Coordinates of C-alpha atoms and ligand atoms in Angstrom, one line a residue:
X1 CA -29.3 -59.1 47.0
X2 CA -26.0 -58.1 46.7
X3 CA -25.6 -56.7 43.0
X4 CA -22.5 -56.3 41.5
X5 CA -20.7 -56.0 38.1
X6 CA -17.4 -58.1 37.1
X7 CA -15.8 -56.8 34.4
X8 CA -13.3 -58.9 32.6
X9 CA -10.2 -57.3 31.5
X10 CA -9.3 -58.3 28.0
X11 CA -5.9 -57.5 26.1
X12 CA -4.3 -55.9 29.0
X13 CA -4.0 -58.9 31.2
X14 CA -1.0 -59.6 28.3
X15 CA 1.0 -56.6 29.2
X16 CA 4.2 -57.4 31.3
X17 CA 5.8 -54.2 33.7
X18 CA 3.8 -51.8 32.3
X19 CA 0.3 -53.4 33.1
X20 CA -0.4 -51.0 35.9
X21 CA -0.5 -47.8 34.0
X22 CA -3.1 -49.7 31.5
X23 CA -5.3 -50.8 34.5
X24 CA -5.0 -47.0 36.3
X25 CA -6.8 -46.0 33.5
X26 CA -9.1 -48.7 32.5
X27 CA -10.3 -48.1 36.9
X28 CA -10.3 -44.2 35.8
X29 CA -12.3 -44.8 32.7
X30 CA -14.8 -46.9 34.6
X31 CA -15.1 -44.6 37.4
X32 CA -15.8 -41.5 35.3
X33 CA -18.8 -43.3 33.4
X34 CA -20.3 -44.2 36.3
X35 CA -20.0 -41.3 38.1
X36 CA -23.8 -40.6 36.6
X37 CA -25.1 -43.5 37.3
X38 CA -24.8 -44.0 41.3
X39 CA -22.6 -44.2 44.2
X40 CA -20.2 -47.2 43.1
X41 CA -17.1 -48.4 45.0
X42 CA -14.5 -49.2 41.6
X43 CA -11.3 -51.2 42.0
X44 CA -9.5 -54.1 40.3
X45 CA -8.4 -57.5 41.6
X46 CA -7.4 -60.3 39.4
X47 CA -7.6 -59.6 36.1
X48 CA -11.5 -58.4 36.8
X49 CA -13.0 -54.4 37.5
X50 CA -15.2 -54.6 40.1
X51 CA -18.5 -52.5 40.4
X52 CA -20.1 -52.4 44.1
X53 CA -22.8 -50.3 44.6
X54 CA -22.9 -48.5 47.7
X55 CA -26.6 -48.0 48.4
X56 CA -30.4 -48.7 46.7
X57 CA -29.8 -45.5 44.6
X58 CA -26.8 -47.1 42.5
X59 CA -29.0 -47.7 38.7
X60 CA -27.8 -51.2 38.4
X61 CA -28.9 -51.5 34.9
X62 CA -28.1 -48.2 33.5
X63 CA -24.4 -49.1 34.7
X64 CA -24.5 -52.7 33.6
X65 CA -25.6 -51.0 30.2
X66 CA -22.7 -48.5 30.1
X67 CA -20.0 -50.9 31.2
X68 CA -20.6 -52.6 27.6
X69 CA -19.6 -49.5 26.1
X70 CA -16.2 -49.1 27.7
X71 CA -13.2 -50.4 25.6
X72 CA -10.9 -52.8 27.8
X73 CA -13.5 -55.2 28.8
X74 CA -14.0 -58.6 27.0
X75 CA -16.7 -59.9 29.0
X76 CA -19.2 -58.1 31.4
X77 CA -21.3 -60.0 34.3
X78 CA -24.1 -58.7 36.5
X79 CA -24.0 -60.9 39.6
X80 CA -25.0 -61.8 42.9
X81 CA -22.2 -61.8 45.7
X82 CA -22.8 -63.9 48.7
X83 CA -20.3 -65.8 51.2
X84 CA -18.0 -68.0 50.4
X85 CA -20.1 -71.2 51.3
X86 CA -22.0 -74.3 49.3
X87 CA -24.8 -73.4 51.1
X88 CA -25.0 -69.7 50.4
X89 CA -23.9 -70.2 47.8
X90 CA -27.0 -72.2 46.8
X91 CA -29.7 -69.9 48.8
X92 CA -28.5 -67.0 46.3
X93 CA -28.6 -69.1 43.1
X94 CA -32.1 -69.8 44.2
X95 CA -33.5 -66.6 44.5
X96 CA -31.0 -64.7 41.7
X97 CA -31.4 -67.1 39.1
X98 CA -35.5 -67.7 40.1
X99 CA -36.5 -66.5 36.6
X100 CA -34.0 -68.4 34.5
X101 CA -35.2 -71.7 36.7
X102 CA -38.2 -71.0 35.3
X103 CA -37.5 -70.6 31.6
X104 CA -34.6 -73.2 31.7
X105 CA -35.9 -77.2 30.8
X106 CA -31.9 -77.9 32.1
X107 CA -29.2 -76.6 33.9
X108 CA -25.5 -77.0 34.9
X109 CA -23.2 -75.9 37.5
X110 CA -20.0 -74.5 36.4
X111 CA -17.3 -73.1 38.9
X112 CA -14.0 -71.3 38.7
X113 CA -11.8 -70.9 42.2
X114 CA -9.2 -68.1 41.8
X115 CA -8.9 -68.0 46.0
X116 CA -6.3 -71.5 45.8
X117 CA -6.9 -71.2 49.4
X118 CA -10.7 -72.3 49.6
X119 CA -11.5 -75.9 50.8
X120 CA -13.4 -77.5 48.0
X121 CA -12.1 -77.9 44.4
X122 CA -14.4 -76.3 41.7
X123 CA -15.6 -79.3 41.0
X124 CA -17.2 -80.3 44.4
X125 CA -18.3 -76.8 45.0
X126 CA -20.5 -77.6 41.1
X127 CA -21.3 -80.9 42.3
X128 CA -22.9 -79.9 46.1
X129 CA -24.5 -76.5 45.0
X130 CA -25.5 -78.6 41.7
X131 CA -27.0 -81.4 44.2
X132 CA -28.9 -78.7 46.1
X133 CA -30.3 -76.5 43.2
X134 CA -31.3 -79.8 42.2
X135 CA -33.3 -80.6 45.0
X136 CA -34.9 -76.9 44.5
X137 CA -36.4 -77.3 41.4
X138 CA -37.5 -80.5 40.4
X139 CA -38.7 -80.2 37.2
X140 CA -35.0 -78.7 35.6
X141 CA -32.9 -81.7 35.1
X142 CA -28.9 -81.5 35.5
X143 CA -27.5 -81.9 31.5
X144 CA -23.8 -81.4 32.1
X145 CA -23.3 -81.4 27.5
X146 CA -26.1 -79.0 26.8
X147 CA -28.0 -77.4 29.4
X148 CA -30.0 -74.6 29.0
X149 CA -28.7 -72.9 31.8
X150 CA -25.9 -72.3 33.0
X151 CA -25.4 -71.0 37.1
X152 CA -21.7 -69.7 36.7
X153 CA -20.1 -70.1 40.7
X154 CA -16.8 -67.9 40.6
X155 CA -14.9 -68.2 44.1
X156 CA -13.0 -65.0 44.7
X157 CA -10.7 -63.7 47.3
X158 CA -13.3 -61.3 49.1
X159 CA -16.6 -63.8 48.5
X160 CA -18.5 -65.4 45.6
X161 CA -20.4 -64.5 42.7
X162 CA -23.3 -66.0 41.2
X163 CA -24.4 -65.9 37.5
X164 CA -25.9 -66.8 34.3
X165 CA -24.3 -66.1 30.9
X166 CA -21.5 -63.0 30.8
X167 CA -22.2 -60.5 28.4
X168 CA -19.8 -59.7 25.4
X169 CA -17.8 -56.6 26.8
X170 CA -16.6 -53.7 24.3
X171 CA -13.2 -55.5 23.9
X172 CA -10.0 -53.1 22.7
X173 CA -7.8 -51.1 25.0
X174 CA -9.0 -48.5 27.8
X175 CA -9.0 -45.1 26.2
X176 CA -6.3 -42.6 26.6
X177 CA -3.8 -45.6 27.1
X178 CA -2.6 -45.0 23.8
X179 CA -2.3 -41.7 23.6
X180 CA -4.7 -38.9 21.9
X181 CA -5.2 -38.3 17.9
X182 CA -6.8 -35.8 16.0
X183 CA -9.8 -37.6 14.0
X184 CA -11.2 -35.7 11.1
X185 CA -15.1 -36.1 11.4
X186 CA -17.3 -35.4 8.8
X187 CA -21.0 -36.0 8.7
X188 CA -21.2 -38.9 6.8
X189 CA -21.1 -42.7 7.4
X190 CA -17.1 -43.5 7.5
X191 CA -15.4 -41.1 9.9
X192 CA -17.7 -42.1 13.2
X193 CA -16.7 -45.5 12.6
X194 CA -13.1 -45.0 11.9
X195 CA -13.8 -42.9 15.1
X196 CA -14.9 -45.6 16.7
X197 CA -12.4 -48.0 15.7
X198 CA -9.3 -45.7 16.9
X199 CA -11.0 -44.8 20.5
X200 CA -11.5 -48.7 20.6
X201 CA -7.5 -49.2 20.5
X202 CA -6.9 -46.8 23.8
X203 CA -6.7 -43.6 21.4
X204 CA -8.1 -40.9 23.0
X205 CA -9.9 -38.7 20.4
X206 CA -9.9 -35.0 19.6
X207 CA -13.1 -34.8 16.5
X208 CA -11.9 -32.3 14.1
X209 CA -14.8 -30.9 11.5
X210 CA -14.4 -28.8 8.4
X211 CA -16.9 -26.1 8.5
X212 CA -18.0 -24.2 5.1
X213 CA -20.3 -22.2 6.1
X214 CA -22.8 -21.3 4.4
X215 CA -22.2 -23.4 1.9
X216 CA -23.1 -26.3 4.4
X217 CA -25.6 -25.4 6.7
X218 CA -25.8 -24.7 10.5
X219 CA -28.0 -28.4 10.3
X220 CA -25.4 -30.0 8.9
X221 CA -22.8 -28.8 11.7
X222 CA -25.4 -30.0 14.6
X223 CA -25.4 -33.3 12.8
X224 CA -21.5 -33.2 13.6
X225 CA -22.1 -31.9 17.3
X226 CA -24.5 -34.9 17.2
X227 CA -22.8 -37.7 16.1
X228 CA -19.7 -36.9 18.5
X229 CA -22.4 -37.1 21.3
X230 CA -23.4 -40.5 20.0
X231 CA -20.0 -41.3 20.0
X232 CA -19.3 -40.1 23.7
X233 CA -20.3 -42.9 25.5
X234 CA -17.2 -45.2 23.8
X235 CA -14.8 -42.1 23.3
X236 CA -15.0 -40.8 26.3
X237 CA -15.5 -36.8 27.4
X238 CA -14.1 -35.2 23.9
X239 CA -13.8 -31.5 22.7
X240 CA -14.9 -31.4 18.8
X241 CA -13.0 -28.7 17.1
X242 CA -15.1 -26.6 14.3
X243 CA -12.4 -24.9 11.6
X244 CA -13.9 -22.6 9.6
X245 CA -13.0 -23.7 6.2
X246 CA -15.1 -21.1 4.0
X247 CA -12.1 -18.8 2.9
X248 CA -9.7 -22.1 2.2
X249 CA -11.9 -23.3 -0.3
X250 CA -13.0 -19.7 -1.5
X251 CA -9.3 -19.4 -2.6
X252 CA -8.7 -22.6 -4.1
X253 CA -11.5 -22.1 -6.2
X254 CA -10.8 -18.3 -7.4
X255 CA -6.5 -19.5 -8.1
X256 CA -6.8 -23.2 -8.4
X257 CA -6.9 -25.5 -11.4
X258 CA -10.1 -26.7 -11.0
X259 CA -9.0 -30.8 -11.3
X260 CA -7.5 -30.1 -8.0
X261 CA -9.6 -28.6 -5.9
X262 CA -10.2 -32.1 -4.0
X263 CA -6.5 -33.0 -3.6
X264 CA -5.4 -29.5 -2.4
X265 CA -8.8 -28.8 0.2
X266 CA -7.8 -32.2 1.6
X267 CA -3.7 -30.7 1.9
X268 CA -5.6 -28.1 3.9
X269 CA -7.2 -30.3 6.3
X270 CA -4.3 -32.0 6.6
X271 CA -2.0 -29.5 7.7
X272 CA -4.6 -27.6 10.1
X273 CA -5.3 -31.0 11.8
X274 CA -1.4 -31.3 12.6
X275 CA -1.5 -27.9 14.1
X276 CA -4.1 -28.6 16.4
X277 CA -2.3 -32.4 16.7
X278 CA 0.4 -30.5 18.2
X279 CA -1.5 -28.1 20.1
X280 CA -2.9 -30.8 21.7
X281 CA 0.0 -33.2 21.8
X282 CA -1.4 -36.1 19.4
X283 CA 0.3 -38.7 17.8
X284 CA -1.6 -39.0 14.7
X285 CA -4.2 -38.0 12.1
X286 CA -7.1 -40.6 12.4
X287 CA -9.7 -40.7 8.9
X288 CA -12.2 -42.1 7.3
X289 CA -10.7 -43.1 3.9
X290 CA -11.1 -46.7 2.6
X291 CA -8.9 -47.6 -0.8
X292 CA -10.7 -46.4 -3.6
X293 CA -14.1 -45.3 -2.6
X294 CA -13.6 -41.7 -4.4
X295 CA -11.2 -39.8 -6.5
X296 CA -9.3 -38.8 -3.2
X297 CA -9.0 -42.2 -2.1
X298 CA -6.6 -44.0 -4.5
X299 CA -3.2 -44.7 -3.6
X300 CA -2.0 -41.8 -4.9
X301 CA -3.8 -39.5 -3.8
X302 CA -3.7 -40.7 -0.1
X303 CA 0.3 -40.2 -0.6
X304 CA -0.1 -36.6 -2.2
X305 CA -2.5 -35.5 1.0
X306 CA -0.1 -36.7 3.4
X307 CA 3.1 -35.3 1.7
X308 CA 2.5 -31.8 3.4
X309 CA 2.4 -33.3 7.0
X310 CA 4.8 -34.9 9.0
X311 CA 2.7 -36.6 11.3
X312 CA 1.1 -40.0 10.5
X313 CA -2.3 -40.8 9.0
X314 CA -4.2 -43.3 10.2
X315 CA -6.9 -45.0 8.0
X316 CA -8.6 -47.8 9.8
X317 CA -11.3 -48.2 7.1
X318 CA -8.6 -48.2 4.5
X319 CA -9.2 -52.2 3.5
X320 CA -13.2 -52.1 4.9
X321 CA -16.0 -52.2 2.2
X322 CA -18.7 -49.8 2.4
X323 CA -21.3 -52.9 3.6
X324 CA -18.9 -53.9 6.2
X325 CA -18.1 -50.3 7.7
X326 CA -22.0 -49.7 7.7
X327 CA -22.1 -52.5 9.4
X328 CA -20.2 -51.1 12.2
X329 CA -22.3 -47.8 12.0
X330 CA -25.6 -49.7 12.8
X331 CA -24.1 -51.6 15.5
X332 CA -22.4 -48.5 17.3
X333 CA -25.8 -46.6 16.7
X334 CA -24.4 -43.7 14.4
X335 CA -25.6 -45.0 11.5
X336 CA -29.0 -43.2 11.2
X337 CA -27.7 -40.2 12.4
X338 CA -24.9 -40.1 9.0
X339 CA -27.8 -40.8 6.7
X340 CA -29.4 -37.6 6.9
X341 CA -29.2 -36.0 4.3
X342 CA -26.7 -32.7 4.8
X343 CA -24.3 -31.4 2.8
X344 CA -20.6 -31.7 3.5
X345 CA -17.7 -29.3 2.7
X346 CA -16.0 -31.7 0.6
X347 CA -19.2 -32.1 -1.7
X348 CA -19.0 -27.9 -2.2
X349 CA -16.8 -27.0 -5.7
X350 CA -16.6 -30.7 -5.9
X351 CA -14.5 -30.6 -9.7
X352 CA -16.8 -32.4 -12.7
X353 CA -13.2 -34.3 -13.6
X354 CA -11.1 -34.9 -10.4
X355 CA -7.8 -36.1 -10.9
X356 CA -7.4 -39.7 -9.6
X357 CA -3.8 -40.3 -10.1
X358 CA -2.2 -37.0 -9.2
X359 CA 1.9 -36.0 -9.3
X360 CA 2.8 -34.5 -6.3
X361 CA 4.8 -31.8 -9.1
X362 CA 2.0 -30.6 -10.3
X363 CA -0.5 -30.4 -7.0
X364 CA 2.3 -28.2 -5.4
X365 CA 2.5 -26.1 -8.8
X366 CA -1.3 -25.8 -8.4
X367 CA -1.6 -24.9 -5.2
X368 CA 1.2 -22.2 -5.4
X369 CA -0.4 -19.0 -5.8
X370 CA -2.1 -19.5 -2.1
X371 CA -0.7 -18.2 1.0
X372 CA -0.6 -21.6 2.7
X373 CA 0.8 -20.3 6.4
X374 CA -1.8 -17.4 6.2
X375 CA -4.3 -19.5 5.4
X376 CA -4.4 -21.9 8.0
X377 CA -3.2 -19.9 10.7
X378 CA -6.1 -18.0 10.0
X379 CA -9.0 -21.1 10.1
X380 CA -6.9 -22.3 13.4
X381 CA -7.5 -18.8 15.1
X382 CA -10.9 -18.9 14.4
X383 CA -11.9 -22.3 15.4
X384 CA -15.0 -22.7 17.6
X385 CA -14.8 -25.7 20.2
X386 CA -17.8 -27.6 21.9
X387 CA -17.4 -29.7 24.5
X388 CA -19.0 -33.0 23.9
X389 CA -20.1 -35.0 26.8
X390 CA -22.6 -38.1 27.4
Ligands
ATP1 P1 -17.6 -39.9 5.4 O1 -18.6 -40.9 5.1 O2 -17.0 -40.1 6.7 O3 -18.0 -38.5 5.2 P2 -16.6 -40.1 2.7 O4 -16.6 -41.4 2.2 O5 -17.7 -39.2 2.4 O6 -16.4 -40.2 4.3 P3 -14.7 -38.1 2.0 O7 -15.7 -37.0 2.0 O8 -13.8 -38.2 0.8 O9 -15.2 -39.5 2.3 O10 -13.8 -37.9 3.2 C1 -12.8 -38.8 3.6 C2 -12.5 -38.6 5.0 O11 -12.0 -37.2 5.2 C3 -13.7 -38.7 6.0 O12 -14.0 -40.0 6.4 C4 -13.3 -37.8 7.1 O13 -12.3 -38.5 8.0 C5 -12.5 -36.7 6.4 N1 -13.4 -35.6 6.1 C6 -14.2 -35.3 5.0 N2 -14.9 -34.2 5.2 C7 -14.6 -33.7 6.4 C8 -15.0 -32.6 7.1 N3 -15.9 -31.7 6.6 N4 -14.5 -32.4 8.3 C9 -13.6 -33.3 8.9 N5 -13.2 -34.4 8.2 C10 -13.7 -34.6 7.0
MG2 MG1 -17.9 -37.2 3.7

C-alpha cells in the first residue's frame, strides 16, 4: 500500500508575497523531524506537506505521530495513494479502509478535486466509488446525513489519496518563522506552557534557567534539562542556557531591603536575558507570568521588572487562570514533570512581606548599593549551555 502523510497547512495559506519563506521553513521543520524516523521524500503542493516514504524502513506511525507535534499544520492525514481512477480508487478503499468496514454500521463517500483537469466532478467520482464500495460490503449501508464512516477521496495533481477521518494538526505558525526569543524557564507549571505557547506562534525558543546553586539542587536543574526535552519535540532543536544566579541573590540579600528582594532578583533576570537576547539576536523576553498569581505579578510590578530592559516582555499566560494553563500542561505532556517537587531560585530568600505595589523610585534606591554591570556580566560569563534535542 502506498502510505503517505498529507499535512494541511493552516494560517500560512493567508499570507500574500511572503508565503514562500513561511512554507521553506514549515518543508525545513518537517524534514528535520523526520530525519529520525525514515527515509521520506518532503515537498509541498497546494496548500498540503507531503510525506512519501521511500522504502519499508520509513516508521509510518512514529512519523504520523510526530507530524502532530509540528506547529503549522491544522489537520494531519495518513493515507493511501493510488491512481487517479474510480476503479482504483475503489480497490484501495477496499483493502485500506478493511478495518473501518468492519466497525462502521454506515458509510459515505466524500470527494475533493484540486486537479480541475480530471474528468469526473467530485460528485460522480463519490457517487461510482460510493456505488462500488457498496457492492463490497453489503451489510454497511450508504447514510449520506450521518454515516459512521467516512472514505475521504481527494483528487490531486500527482494521484489520489484515500482516507478516513484527518487528525487535528498542531495548528500555529512553523517555528523560526517568527523569529527567536529568550524564554525564561523555570521548573514549575507556567513557563513550559508559555514556552509552548510562543514556539506555537513560529518563535523559535532559546530556554533560559536561573541557577542557585546549592540553594536549589542539581535535581532541580535536571528537571529544567528535562522539561526542555519534553518540550523539544514542538520547539524544535533548542540550547537551554543555565546562569548561575547564586552571587546575584547572595548580594541582594547581604545590601538589599529585604521587601525587595523579589522585585530586584527578577530586574536581574531581566537584564541577563536581554544580554543573551542580543547575543543571540532575539526579539523578545518570553515568561511565565499571569496577572496576579504572586506578589511579582501585579501590574506594577510587571512594569518595575521591565523598566531596566529595553527589549519587550512577552507574557502569554498573562490573562490564563491557573486551571486553564494546567490544562495546557497536561495536554502538552509537561505537566507531571513540573509537579515534582524541587525547589526554585525564586522560592530562595523569598521576603515574609513582599511588596506588591512597588515605586520604581524606591526599587532603584534599593537596589543601588549593587554593582549591576559587574554582576551580570559576571552570571553571563559563566553560563553553562546544554544542547537539548528530541
Ligand atoms: P512557574 O510555574 O513557571 O515556575 P511561577 O508561577 O512559579 O511560574 P514565578 O516563580 O514568579 O512564577 O516566576 C514567574 C516567571 O518567571 C516564570 O513563569 C518563568 O518564566 C520565570 N522564572 C521564574 N523562576 C525562574 C528561573 N529560575 N529561571 C528562569 N525563569 C524563571
Ligand atoms: Mg516558578
Amino acid at each position: 500500500m502506498n502510505d503517505i502523510l498529507l499535512l494541511k497547512q493552516g494560517e500560512i495559506v493567508l499570507k500574500g508575497l511572503n508565503r514562500r519563506i513561511f512554507e521553506d521553513k514549515l518543508v525545513s521543520n518537517v524534514r528535520r523531524r523526520m530525519a529520525h524516523i525514515g527515509n521520506f521524500r518532503i515537498y509541498a503542493a497546494q496548500s498540503t506537506v507531503y510525506v512519501e516514504p521511500l522504502d519499508d524502513s520509513a516508521d509510518m506511525d512514529a512519523a504520523f505521530e510526530a507530524a502532530k507535534q509540528i506547529f503549522g499544520f491544522v489537520a494531519v492525514v495518513r493515507a493511501a495513494a493510488c491512481e487517479k481512477d474510480p476503479q482504483a480508487i475503489f480497490e484501495t478503499a477496499k483493502t485500506y479502509l478493511a478495518g473501518e468496514f468492519a466497525k462502521a454500521k454506515s458509510f459515505k463517500v466524500e470527494s475533493k478535486r484540486s486537479d480541475k483537469s480530471f474528468p469526473l466532478t467530485s460528485i460522480q467520482v463519490s457517487q461510482e466509488v460510493g456505488g462500488l464500495l457498496s457492492d463490497a460490503f453489503p451489510d454497511v449501508p450508504v447514510d449520506v446525513h450521518s454515516p459512521e464512516l467516512v472514505v475521504n477521496v481527494e483528487i490531486r495533481e500527482a494521484a489520489a489519496y484515500v482516507h478516513s477521518v484527518p487528525e487535528l494538526g498542531a495548528g500555529g505558525m512553523p517555528v523560526g518563522s517568527c523569529g527567536s526569543a529568550v524564554s525564561m524557564l523555570s521548573g514549575g507549571i507556567d513557563s513550559p506552557v508559555s514556552t509552548w505557547m510562543a514556539a506555537k506562534r513560529g518563535v523559535h525558543i532559546i530556554p533560559v534557567h536561573f541557577f542557585s546553586f546549592p540553594y536549589t539542587s542539581e535535581l532541580a536543574k535536571q528537571k529544567v534539562v528535562e522539561l526542555a526535552r519534553l518540550l523539544a519535540p514542538w520547539c524544535g532543536r533548542m540550547t537551554l542556557e543555565i546562569v548561575p544566579f547564586t552571587h546575584i541573590q547572595e548580594e541582594i540579600r547581604d545590601r538589599c531591603p529585604e521587601e525587595y528582594f523579589t522585585i530586584i532578583m527578577r530586574r536581574f533576570m531581566a537584564r541577563i536575558c536581554e544580554r543573551i537576547a542580543d547575543t543571540n539576536r532575539c526579539g523578545a523576553i518570553i515568561t511565565g507570568e499571569s496577572l496576579g498569581q504572586v506578589a511579582s505579578q501585579t501590574m506594577q510590578a510587571m512594569a518595575v521588572t521591565q523598566e531596566c530592559v529595553k527589549i519587550p516582555v512577552l507574557r502569554p499566560l498573562v490573562c490564563m487562570d491557573k486551571r486553564d494553563i494546567i490544562e495546557v500542561a497536561r495536554k502538552i505532556g509537561t505537566f507531571e514533570t513540573s509537579i515534582l517537587p524541587y525547589e526554585d531560585c525564586c522560592t530562595v530568600f523569598t521576603p515574609r512581606h513582599p511588596r506588591t505595589k512597588p515605586r520604581l523610585e524606591e526599587v532603584i534606591e534599593a537596589e543601588a548599593p549593587l554593582d549591576i554591570d559587574a554582576l551580570c556580566e559576571e552570571a553571563v560569563a559563566n553560563i553553562e549551555r546544554v544542547v537539548i534535542s528530541r
